[in-house]
Every structure is written in structure tokens, then in C-alpha cells.
PDB file of C-alpha atoms in Angstrom:
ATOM      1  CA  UNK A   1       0.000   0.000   0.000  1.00 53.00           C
ATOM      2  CA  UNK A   2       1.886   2.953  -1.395  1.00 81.00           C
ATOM      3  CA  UNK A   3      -0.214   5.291   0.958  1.00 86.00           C
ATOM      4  CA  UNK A   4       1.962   4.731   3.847  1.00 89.00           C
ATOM      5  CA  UNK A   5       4.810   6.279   2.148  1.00 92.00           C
ATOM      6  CA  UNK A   6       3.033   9.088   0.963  1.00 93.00           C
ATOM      7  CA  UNK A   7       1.653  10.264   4.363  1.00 94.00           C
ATOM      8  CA  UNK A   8       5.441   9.652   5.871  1.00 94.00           C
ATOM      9  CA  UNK A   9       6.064  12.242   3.090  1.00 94.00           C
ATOM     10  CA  UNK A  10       3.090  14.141   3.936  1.00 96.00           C
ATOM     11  CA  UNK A  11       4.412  14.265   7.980  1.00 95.00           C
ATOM     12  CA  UNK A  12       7.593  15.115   6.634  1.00 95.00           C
ATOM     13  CA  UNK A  13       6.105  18.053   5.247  1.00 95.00           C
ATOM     14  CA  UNK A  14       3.933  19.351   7.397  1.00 95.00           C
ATOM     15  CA  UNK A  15       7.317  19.034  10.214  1.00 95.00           C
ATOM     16  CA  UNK A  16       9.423  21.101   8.169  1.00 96.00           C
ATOM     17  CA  UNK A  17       6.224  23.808   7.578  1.00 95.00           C
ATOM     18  CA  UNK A  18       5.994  23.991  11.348  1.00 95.00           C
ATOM     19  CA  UNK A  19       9.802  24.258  11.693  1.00 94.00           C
ATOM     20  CA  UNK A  20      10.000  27.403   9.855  1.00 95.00           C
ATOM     21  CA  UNK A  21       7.169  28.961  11.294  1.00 94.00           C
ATOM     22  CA  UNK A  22       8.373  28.054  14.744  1.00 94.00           C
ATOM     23  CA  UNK A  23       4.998  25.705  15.926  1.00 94.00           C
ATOM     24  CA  UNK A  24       5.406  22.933  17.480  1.00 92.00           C
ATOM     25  CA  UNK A  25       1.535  21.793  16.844  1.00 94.00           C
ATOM     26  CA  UNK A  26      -0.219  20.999  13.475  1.00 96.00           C
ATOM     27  CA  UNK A  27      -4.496  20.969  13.815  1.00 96.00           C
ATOM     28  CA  UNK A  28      -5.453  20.686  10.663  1.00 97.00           C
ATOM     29  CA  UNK A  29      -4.325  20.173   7.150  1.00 98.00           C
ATOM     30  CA  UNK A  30      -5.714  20.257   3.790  1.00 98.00           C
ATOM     31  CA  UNK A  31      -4.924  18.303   0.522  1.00 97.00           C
ATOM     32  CA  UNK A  32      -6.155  18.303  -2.637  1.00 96.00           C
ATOM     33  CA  UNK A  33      -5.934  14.816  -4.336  1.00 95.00           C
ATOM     34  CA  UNK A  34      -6.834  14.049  -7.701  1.00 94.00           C
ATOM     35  CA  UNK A  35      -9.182  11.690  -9.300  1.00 92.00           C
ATOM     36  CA  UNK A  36      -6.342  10.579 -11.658  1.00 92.00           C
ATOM     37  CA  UNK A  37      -3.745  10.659  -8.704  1.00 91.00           C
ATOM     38  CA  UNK A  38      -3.637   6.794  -8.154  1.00 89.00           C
ATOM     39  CA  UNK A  39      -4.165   7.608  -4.515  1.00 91.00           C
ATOM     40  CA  UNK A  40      -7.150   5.895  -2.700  1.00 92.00           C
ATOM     41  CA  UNK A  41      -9.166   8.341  -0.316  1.00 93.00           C
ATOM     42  CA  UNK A  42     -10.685   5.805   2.577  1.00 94.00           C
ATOM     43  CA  UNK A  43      -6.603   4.038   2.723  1.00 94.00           C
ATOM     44  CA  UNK A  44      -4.946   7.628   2.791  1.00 95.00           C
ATOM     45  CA  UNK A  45      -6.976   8.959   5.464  1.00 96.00           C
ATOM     46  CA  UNK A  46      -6.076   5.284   7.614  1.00 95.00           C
ATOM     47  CA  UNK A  47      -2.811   5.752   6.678  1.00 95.00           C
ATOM     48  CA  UNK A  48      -2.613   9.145   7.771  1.00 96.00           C
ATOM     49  CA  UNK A  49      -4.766   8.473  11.251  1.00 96.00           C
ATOM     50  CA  UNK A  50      -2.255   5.577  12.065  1.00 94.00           C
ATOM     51  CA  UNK A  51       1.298   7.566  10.982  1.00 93.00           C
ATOM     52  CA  UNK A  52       0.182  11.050  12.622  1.00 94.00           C
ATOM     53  CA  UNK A  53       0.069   9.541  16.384  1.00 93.00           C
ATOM     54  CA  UNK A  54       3.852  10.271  16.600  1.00 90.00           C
ATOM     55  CA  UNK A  55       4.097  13.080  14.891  1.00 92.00           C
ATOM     56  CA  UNK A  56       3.235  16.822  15.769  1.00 93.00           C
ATOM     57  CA  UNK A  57       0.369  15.994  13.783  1.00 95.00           C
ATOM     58  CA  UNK A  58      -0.874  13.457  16.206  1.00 94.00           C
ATOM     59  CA  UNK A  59      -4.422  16.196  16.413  1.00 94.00           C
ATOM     60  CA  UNK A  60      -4.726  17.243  13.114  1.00 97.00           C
ATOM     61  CA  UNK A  61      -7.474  16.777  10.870  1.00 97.00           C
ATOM     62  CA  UNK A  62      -6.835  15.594   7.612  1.00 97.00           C
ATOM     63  CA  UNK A  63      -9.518  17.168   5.163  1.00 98.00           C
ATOM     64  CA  UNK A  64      -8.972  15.902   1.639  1.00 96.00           C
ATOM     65  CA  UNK A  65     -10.579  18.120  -1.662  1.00 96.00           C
ATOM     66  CA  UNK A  66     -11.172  15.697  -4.307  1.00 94.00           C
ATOM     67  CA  UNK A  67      -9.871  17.279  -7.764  1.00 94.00           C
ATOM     68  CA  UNK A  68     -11.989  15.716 -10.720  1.00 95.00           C
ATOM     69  CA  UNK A  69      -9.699  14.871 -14.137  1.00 95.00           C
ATOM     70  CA  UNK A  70     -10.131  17.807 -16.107  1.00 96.00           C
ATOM     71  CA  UNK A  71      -9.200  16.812 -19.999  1.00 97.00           C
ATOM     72  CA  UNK A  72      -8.899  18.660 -23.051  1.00 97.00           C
ATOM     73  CA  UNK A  73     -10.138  16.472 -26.420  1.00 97.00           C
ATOM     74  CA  UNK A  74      -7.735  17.053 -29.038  1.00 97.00           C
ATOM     75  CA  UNK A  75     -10.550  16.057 -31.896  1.00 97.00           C
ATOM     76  CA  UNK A  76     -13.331  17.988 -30.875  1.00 97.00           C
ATOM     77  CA  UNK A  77     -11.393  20.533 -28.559  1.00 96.00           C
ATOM     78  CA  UNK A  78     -14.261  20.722 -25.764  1.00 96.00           C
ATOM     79  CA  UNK A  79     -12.428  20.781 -22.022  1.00 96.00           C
ATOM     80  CA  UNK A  80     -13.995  18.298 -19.598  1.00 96.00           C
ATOM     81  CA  UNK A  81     -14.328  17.461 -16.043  1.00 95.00           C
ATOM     82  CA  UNK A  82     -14.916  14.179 -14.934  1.00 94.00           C
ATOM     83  CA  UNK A  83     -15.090  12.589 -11.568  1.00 90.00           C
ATOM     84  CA  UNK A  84     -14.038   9.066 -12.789  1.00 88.00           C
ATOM     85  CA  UNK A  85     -10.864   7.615 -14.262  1.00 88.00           C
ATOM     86  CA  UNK A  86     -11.538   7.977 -17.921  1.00 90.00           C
ATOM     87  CA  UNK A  87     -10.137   9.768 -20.262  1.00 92.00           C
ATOM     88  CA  UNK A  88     -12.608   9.486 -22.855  1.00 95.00           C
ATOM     89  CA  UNK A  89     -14.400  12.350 -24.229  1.00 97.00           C
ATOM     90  CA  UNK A  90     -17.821  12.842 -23.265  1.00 96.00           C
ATOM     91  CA  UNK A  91     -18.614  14.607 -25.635  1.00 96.00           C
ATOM     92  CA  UNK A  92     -17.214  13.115 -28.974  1.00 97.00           C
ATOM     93  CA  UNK A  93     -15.831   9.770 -27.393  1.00 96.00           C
ATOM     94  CA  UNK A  94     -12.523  10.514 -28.815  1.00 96.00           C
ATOM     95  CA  UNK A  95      -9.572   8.721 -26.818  1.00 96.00           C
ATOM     96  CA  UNK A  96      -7.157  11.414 -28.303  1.00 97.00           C
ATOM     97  CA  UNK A  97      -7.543  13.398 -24.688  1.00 97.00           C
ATOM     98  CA  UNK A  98      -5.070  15.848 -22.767  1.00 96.00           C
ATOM     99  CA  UNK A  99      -5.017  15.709 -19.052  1.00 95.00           C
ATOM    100  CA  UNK A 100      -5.312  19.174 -17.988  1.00 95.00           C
ATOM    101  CA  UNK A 101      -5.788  18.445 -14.133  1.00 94.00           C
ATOM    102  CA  UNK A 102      -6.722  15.882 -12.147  1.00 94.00           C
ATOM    103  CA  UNK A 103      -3.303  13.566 -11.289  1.00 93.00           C
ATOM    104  CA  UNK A 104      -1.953  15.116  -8.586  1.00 93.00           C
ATOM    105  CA  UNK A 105      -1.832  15.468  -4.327  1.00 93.00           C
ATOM    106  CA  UNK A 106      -0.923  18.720  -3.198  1.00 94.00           C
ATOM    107  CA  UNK A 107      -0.920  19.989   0.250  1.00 95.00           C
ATOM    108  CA  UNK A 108      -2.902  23.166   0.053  1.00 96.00           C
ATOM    109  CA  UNK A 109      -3.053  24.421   3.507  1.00 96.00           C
ATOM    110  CA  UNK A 110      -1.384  23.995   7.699  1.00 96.00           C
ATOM    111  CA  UNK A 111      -3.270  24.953  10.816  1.00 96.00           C
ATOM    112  CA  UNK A 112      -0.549  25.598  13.469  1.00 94.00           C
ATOM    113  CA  UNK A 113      -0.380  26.615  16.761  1.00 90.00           C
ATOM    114  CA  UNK A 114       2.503  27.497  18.578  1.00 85.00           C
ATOM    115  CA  UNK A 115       2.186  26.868  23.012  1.00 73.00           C
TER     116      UNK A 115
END
């Protein structure tokens, strides 16, 4: 399960965030994770509620935005945003499709505290 690597990066990151800013408590932070990002939601957020117990993010809340694929169609050139792993064209079923958005996890936001 590659998500148990991810959220020891994830830690890793948030540590060094709250180094520089001099807290020594993370509450909350916020991801976005795409559709396309090969990432399951439910095993991520186990992952991270195991991993974070020693960590100073052992009370944070891990809330996750879920990015839908957005694709460009490189027949038809309509943009589309789908909340499935296709890469289809909805609109002219074209597989000849650009991934505009969609395959990536980015931490978007920290909640410290410093005590």
C-alpha cells in the first residue's frame, strides 16, 4: 500500500512547515488529491490516522478536496471534467484526450499553533 509512504512524506512536510514557522503543533491540514492521482481516499486517510500519532500531527485533521480529471479532447477541442478515471471524451468519445488536471496530491493548507 503505497499510501503509507506518501503520508510519511506528507508528515515530513507538514514538520518542516511547522519548523519554519516556529509551531510545534499541526491541527489541521488540507490536501487536494486528484481523481487521476492513483491515490485511494478511505486508505490515505487510515494511513494518515495511524502515521500522525507520533508526529506533531498526532491532532490534526486531515480534510482531503477531491480534484476531478479535467481533460482537453484534441478532436473535438471541448475541455472536460470528470469525476471518474476515464479519459474518454464525453462529448465526442474521442480517446485522443489531454489531461489538464486531475493527477496530482498537493498539500494546500497547515493549521498551526505554537504553546
Amino acid at each position: 500500500m503505497h499510501e503509507y509512504s506518501i503520508v510519511s512524506a506528507l508528515i515530513e512536510q507538514c514538520e518542516q512547515h511547522a519548523l519554519a514557522n516556529q509551531a510545534n503543533k499541526i491541527t489541521r491540514v488540507d490536501i487536494k488529491l486528484g481523481v487521476m492521482s492513483g491515490v485511494e481516499p478511505a486508505l490515505l486517510q487510515t494511513a494518515f490516522d495511524t502515521f500522525k500519532l507520533d508526529s506533531i500531527c498526532k491532532e490534526a485533521q486531515l480534510n482531503m478536496q477531491l480534484q476531478p480529471l479535467v481533460i482537453q479532447c484534441l478532436d473535438c477541442q471541448t475541455s472536460s471534467e470528470l469525476n471518474e478515471r476515464s479519459i474518454v471524451c464525453p462529448a465526442c468519445q474521442s480517446y485522443r484526450t489531454r489531461v489538464l488536471d486531475g493527477e496530482d496530491m498537493l498539500l494546500m493548507q497547515l493549521e498551526m499553533e505554537q504553546e
